[in-house]
Amino acid sequence: MRIIMLIDMDYFFAACEELRHQELKGKPLVVGADPKEGRGRGVVMTCNYEARKYGIRSGMPISIAYGLKKDAEFLPADFDYYERESREVMRTIKGYATRFEQVSIDEAFIDVTEKVLDYQDSLQYAKKIKDAVQRDHGLPCSIGISGNKVLAKMACEAAKPNGIKLVKPDEALSFLAPLPIDRLYGVGSKTREKLASRGYRTIGDLANANPMNLIDMFGVFGTELYNNARGMDDDEIVENYEIKSIGREKTFEHDTFNRDVVVDAIKSIGAEIEEELKRQALSFKTVTLKIRYHNFEEHLKSRSIGHYSNDVEEIVSNAVRLYDMHAEKGEQIRKIGVRVSGLIGYKGQMRMSDFVKA
DNA sequence: TCTGGGGTCCTAGGACCC
DNA sequence: TCTGGGGTCCTAGGACCC
């Protein structure tokens, strides 16, 4: 039996901003796109709980957030700063774990099976971690505890904000059953609609389903849905995670069909990707161009170059070529993105996966 | 209401090789 | 003359998560 925790930082970007702007504490604070008096493009990335009182939520168009609370504090995202804070917090968390897997800038799974006596004891242990994060970094977090990753994640959702929630494996079914189906990890709006059309509305409905029906609807994903709905998951904690792709994208201030504007964007994106590749000592084999048109239709075009490279010229020339070959010239473009994949270490710095392949 | 940017994983058809 | 099966790589797109 395992004891797994998910530690999730509360409203992380906004909490980081409160940390360095103490005067903003207690006021509604929104991190995201520039609202430009309600004409801004883009969305809310994170907001604090004062902002949530006005109905502001992450992912919401920034123009709507502005409409809800014009005199909230709107700040642009400073990822370099959040990354630095994240690294320090994660180092603290890792110190409490036998196994540690960071899943995003503000979340990590840890295995503490060998650090605690039992589930009851894990509650005290979680409190220790939570207090250390608050004391040493000045940042709040929530912790979910259970026997696997999916349940720890679901428990953590119930713990927010600033709490700890334990769901013992034998409590899983009754804990999950009443929750709306899209609260289940892996169920987004499309899957929710598809399930609703067949009468499934709660996680309990899924847990009581005939798994064959779910497999008919979703293939192997149906099995996963069924297992997750019953709180069953044997996914391992992966310690040495390796990045699979690096991409950057840019939404234009105004939609455009001007090739020069697009090419300029590809060049600056290419330079950023090259910098990241060199920072991580990686080379790529495949370039993918993403175009989002004015109507939100999105197309991906990709090209493998037949060798490994970390050169900005190869990123840009291939992306521009994909643009020239495939872009629908009469259509206005809203967003352009470039991603490189098929990554491998270079300069003799082999990665773990290289050894496995060898 | 009007919709960002960073990623991951899965599927599916076709090419190509043995 | 009419025809296999497995494996891998490439490309395009969809869904999801934070």
Tab-separated table of C-alpha atoms (C1' of nucleotides) in Angstrom, chain A residues 106 153 186 188 190-191 300 302 304, chain C residues 10-18:
chain	number	residue	atom	x	y	z
A	106	ASP	CA	2.967	24.772	-8.829
A	153	LYS	CA	-5.377	14.941	-6.813
A	186	GLY	CA	-9.262	13.624	-17.570
A	188	GLY	CA	-13.114	17.982	-19.934
A	190	LYS	CA	-16.103	17.328	-24.715
A	191	THR	CA	-16.077	14.149	-22.675
A	300	LEU	CA	-0.722	22.075	-37.479
A	302	SER	CA	5.101	19.618	-39.324
A	304	SER	CA	11.119	16.279	-39.825
C	10	DC	C1'	5.999	10.609	-40.191
C	11	DT	C1'	2.099	13.732	-40.288
C	12	DA	C1'	-2.433	15.810	-38.705
C	13	DG	C1'	-5.645	16.496	-35.418
C	14	DG	C1'	-8.225	16.120	-30.923
C	15	DA	C1'	-8.729	16.285	-25.990
C	16	DC	C1'	-7.006	17.549	-21.824
C	17	DC	C1'	-4.338	19.809	-17.911
C	18	DC	C1'	-2.307	23.809	-15.397
